[in-house]
């Protein structure tokens, strides 16, 4: 299970005329806690920043699933609110449980198409309640890194 954190980072961007402007941009990072989220976003963003970098906000993001794309045209992130439909056997009443998912796509139609493709193997009935473009510029999932250091103690 991933723990997603939305981090807002304030940096200086170079404008076309050569002037600099401070901008605040949102990113999504997978981390264990707020401290690790801040460290990871600084590590990921700092190589691309000119000047000072400041993390101005971190908040939890409750995404249960993510559908990514390798296409260059899929440069936007869409939040999809999915309602899973189950039937209570005793009362014969349909129950809908909402879950948020993130889809990388080029436009709204593409996001719905990619979401449906990602849910193709699902055995549960679902309905799409909301598809909304997010302001996220990039998503940084957790990646295990190889370390060349030997452990201090051999086990």
XYZ file of C-alpha atoms in Angstrom, residues 67-142:
76
model
C -2.695 4.072 -13.746
C 0.414 5.412 -15.488
C 1.231 5.792 -19.163
C 4.485 5.665 -21.109
C 3.207 7.952 -23.874
C 4.735 11.438 -24.122
C 1.324 12.929 -24.906
C 0.007 11.683 -21.530
C 1.346 14.669 -19.610
C -1.585 15.347 -17.268
C -2.860 13.631 -14.130
C -6.566 13.041 -13.561
C -8.300 12.204 -10.296
C -11.009 9.586 -10.758
C -13.626 8.983 -8.081
C -14.785 5.422 -8.534
C -17.833 3.945 -6.801
C -17.580 0.197 -6.209
C -21.037 -1.343 -6.206
C -21.732 -4.252 -3.858
C -24.978 -5.944 -2.893
C -25.868 -6.580 0.741
C -27.190 -10.156 0.712
C -29.436 -9.706 3.764
C -31.207 -6.486 2.773
C -30.769 -6.759 -1.012
C -29.636 -3.124 -1.090
C -26.825 -1.869 -3.321
C -23.963 -0.215 -1.459
C -21.498 2.149 -3.127
C -17.998 2.627 -1.736
C -15.971 5.576 -3.063
C -12.254 5.299 -3.872
C -9.925 7.866 -5.451
C -7.567 6.812 -8.216
C -5.013 8.689 -10.309
C -4.763 8.326 -14.081
C -2.029 9.695 -16.341
C -3.520 10.739 -19.682
C -3.482 13.373 -22.420
C -7.084 14.566 -22.009
C -10.370 13.779 -20.268
C -11.537 11.161 -22.780
C -8.152 9.457 -22.669
C -8.305 9.395 -18.840
C -11.679 7.608 -18.868
C -10.417 5.163 -21.511
C -7.215 4.401 -19.547
C -9.192 3.992 -16.341
C -11.586 1.510 -17.974
C -8.624 -0.410 -19.425
C -6.992 -0.551 -15.996
C -10.198 -1.828 -14.394
C -10.805 -4.443 -17.115
C -9.686 -7.382 -14.946
C -11.713 -6.289 -11.943
C -14.469 -8.631 -10.800
C -16.436 -5.926 -8.956
C -18.955 -3.581 -10.562
C -18.001 0.089 -10.546
C -19.267 3.480 -11.627
C -17.247 6.582 -12.428
C -18.560 9.434 -10.284
C -15.943 12.082 -11.115
C -13.027 12.681 -13.456
C -11.086 15.854 -12.734
C -7.767 17.191 -13.983
C -5.301 17.767 -11.149
C -2.633 20.489 -11.026
C 0.073 17.851 -10.331
C 3.178 18.304 -12.452
C 4.776 14.942 -11.677
C 4.429 11.833 -9.523
C 7.362 10.153 -7.795
C 6.615 6.557 -6.738
C 8.942 4.769 -4.366
